[in-house]
PDB file of C-alpha atoms in Angstrom:
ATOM      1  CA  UNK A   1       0.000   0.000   0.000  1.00 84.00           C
ATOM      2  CA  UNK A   2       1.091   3.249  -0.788  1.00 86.00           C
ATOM      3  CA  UNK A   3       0.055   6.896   0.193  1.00 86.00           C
ATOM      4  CA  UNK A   4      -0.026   9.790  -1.499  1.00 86.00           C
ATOM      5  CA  UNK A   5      -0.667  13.524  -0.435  1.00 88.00           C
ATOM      6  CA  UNK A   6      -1.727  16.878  -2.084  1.00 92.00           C
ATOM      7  CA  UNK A   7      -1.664  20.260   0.112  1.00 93.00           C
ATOM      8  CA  UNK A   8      -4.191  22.825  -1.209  1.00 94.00           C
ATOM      9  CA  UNK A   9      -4.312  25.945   0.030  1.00 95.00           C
ATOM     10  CA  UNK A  10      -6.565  28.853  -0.549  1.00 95.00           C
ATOM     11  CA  UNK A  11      -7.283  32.052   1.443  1.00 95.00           C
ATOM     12  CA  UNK A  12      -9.991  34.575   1.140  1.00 92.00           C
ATOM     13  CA  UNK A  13      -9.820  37.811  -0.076  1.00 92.00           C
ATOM     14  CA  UNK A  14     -10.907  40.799   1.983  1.00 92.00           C
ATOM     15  CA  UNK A  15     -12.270  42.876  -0.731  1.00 93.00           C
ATOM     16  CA  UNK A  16     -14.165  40.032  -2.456  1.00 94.00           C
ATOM     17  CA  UNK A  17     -18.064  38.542  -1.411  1.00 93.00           C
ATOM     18  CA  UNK A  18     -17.579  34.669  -0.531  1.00 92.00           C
ATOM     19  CA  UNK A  19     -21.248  34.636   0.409  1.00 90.00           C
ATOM     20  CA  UNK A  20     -22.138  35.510  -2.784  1.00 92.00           C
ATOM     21  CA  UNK A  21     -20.323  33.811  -4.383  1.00 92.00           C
ATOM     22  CA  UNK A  22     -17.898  36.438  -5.712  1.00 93.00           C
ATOM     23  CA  UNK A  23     -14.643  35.474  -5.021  1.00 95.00           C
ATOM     24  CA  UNK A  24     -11.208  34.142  -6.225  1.00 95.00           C
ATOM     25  CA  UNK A  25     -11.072  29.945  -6.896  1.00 96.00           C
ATOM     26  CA  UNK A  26      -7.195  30.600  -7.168  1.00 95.00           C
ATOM     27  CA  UNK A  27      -5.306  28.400  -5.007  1.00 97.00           C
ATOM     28  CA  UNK A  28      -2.418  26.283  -4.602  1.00 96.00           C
ATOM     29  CA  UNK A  29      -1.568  22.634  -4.867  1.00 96.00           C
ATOM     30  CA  UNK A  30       1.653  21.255  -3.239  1.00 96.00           C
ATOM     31  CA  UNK A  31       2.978  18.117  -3.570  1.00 93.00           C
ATOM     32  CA  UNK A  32       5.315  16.308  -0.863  1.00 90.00           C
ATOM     33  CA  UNK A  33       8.552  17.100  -3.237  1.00 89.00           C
ATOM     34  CA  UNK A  34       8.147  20.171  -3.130  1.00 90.00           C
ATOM     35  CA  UNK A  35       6.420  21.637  -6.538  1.00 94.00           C
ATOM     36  CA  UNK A  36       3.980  23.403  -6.140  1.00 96.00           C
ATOM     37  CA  UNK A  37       1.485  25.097  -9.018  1.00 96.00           C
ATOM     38  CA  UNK A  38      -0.950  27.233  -8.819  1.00 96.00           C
ATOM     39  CA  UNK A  39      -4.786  26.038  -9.561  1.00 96.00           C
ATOM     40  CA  UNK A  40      -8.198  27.438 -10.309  1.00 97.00           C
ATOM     41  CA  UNK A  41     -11.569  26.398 -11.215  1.00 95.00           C
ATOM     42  CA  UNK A  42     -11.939  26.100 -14.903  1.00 93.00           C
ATOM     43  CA  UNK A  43     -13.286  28.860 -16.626  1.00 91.00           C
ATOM     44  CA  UNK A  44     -15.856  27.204 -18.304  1.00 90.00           C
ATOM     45  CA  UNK A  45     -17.430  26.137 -14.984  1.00 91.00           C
ATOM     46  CA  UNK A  46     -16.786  29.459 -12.998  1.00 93.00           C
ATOM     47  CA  UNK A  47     -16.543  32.959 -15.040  1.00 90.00           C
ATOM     48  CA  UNK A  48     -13.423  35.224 -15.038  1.00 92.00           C
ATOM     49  CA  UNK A  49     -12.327  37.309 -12.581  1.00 92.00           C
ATOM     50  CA  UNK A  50     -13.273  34.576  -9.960  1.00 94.00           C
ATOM     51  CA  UNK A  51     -11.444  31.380 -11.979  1.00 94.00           C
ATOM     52  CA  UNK A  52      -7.813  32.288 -14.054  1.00 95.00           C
ATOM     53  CA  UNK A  53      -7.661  30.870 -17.251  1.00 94.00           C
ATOM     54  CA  UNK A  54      -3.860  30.660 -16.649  1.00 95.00           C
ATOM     55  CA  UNK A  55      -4.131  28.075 -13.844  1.00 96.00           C
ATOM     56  CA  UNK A  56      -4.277  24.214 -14.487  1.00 96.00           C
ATOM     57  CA  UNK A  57      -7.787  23.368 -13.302  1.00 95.00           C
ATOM     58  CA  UNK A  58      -8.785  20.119 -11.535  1.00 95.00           C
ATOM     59  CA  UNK A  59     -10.214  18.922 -14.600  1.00 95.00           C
ATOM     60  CA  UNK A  60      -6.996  19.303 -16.921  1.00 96.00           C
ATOM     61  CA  UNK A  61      -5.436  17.521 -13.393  1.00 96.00           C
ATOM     62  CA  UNK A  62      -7.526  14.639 -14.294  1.00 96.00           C
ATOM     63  CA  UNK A  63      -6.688  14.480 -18.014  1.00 97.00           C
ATOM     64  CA  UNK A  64      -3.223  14.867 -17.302  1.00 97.00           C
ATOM     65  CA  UNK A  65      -3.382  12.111 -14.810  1.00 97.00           C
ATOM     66  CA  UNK A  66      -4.769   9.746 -16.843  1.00 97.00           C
ATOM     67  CA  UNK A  67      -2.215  10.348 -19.765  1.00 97.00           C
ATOM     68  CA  UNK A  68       0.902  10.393 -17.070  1.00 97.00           C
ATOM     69  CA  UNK A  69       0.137   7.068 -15.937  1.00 97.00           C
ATOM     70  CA  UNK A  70      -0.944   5.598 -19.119  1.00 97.00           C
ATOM     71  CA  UNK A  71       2.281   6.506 -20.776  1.00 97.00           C
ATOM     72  CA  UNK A  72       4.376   5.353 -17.665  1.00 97.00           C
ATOM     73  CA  UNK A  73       2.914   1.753 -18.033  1.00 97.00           C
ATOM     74  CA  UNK A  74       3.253   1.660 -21.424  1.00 97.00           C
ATOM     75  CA  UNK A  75       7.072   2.589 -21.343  1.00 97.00           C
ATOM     76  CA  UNK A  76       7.361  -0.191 -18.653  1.00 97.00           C
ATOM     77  CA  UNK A  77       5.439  -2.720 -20.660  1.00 97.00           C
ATOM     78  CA  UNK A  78       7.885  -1.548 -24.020  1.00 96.00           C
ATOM     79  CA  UNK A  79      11.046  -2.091 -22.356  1.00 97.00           C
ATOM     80  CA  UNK A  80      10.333  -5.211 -21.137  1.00 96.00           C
ATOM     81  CA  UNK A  81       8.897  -6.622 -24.586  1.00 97.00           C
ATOM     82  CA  UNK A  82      12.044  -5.369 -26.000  1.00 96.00           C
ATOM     83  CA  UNK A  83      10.636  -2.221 -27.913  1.00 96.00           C
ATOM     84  CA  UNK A  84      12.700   0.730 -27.956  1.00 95.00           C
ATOM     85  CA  UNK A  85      10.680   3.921 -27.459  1.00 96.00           C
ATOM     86  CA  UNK A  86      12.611   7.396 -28.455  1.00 95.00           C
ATOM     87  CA  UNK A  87       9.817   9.862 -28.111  1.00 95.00           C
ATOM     88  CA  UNK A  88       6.215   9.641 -26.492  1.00 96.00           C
ATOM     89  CA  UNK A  89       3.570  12.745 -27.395  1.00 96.00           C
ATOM     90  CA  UNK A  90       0.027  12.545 -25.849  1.00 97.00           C
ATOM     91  CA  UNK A  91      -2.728  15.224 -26.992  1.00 95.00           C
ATOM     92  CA  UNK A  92      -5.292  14.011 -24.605  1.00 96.00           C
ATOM     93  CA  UNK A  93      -8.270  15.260 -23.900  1.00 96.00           C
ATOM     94  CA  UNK A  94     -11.110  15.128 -21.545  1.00 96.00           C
ATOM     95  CA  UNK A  95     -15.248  15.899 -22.234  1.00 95.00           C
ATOM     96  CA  UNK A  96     -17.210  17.243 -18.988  1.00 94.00           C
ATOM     97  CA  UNK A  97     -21.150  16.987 -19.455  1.00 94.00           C
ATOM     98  CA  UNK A  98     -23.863  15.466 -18.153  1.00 94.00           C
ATOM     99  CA  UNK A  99     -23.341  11.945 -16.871  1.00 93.00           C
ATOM    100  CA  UNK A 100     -26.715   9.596 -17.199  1.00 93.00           C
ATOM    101  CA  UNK A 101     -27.546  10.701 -13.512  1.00 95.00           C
ATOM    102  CA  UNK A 102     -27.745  14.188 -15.061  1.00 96.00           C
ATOM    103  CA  UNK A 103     -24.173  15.146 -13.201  1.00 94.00           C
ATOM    104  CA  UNK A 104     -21.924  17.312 -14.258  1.00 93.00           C
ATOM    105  CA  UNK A 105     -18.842  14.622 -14.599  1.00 93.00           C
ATOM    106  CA  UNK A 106     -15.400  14.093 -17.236  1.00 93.00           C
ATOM    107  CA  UNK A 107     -17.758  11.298 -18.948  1.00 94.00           C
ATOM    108  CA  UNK A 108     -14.813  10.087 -21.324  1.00 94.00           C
ATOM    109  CA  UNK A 109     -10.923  11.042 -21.257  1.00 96.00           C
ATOM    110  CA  UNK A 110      -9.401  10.077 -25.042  1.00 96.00           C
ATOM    111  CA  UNK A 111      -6.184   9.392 -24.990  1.00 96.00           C
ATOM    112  CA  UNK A 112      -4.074   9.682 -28.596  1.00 96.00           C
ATOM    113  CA  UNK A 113      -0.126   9.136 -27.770  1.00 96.00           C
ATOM    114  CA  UNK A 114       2.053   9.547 -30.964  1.00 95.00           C
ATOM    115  CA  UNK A 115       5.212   7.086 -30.313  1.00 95.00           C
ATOM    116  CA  UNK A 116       8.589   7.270 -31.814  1.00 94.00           C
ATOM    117  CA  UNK A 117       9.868   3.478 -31.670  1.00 94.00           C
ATOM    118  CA  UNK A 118      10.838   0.179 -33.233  1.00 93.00           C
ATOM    119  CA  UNK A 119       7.644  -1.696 -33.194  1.00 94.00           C
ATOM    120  CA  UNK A 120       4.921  -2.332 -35.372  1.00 93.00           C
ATOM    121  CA  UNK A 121       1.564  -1.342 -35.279  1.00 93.00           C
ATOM    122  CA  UNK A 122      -0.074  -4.617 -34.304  1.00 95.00           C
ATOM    123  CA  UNK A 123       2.501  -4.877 -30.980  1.00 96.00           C
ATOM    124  CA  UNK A 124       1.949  -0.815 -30.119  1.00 95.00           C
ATOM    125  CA  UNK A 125      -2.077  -1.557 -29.836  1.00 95.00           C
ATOM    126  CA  UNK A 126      -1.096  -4.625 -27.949  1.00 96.00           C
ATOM    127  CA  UNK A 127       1.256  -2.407 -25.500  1.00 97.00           C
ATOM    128  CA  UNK A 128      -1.566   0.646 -25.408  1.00 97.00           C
ATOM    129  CA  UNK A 129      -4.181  -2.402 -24.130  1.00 96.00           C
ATOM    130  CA  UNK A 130      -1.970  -4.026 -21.637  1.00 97.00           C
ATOM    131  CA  UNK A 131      -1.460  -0.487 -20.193  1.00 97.00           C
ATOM    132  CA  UNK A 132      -4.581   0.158 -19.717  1.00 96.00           C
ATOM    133  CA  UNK A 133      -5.415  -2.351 -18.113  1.00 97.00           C
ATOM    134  CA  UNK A 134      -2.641  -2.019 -15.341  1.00 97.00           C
ATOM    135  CA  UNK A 135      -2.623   2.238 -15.180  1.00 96.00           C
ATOM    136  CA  UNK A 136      -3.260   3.005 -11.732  1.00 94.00           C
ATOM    137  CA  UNK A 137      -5.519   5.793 -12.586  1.00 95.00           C
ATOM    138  CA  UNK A 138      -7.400   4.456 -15.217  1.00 94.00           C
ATOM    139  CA  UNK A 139      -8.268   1.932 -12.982  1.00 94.00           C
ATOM    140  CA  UNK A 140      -9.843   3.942 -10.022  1.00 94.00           C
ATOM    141  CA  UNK A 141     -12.093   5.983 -11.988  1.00 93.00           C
ATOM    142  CA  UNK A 142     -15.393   5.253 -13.510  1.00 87.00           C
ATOM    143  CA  UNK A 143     -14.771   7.622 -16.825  1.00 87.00           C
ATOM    144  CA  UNK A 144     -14.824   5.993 -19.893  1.00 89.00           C
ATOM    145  CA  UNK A 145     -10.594   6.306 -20.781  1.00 90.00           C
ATOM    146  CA  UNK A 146     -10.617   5.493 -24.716  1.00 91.00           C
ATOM    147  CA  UNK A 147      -6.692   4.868 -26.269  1.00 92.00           C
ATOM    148  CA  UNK A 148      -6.126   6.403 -29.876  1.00 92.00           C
ATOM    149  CA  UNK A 149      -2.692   5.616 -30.654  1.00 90.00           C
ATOM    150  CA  UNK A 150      -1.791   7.647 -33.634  1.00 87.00           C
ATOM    151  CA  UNK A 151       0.932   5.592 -35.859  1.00 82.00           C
ATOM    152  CA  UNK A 152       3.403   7.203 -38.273  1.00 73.00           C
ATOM    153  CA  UNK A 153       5.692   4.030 -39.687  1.00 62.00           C
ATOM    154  CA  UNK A 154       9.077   5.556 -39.441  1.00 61.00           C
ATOM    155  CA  UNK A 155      10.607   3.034 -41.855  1.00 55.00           C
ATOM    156  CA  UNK A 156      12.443   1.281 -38.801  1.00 56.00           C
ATOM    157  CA  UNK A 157       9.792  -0.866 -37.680  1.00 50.00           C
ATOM    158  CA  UNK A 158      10.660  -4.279 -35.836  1.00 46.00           C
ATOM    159  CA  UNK A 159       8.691  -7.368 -35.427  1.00 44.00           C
ATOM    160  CA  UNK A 160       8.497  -8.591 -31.463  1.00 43.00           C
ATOM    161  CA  UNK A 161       7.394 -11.376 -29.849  1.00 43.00           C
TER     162      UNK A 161
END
């Protein structure tokens, strides 16, 4: 078992109106190395001045969750079916809308990592699978997580088995 822990910290502002709901979702997120970045509500869910368009919001967290660990089990899974990876890309991206409860929820994170490698297409789809299935995240969340792998043959492609 392992543990893992955020700090988020937020403060109000004197001149703004928390009761009516008029005030700053800016706040920060520290993680136990150290970093620390500075988060807001998205401004799709909560209008400027009171959400910053410049912060990472919890649902571009998620996303980029979701990719991290995807990727990190895929380069795991590579190495060890002897697949050299040189480059990994990932333009995911994550739809918030109505869930079939009528909640507002990310109902479906698509992944679509562009890799730079020696394998073929049939054993990158077999990687991108087995990673799913073993990504942490992927696994503790009920959003549908779809896996586009975009392929470019590079003209060095190798057969593994």
């Amino acid at each position: 078992m392992s543990t893992y822990v955020a700090e988020i910290e937020w403060k109000a502002n004197p001149e703004e109106d928390f009761r009516r709901g008029r005030y700053s979702r800016v706040h920060e997120i520290r993680f136990d190395n150290g970093l620390a970045i500075r988060a807001s509500a998205s401004p799709s869910v909560v209008p400027q001045p009171f959400a910053d368009p410049t912060a990472v919001d919890p649902e571009e967290l998620m996303v980029a969750a979701l990719s991290s660990c995807h990727m990190m089990s895929f380069l795991d899974l590579a190495r060890r079916a002897g697949v050299t990876v040189r480059a990994y890309h990932d333009a995911a991206e994550g739809i918030l809308e109505k869930n079939a409860d009528g909640r507002t929820a990310l109902t479906k994170v698509t992944l679509r990592p562009r890799i730079d490698c020696d394998a073929d297409r049939a054993t990158l789809d077999d990687l991108h699978h087995q990673a799913h299935e073993v990504c942490f995240i992927a696994n503790s969340v009920r959003t549908d997580v779809r896996v586009e792998p975009v392929f470019e043959s590079t003209g060095k492609e190798a057969h593994h088995g």
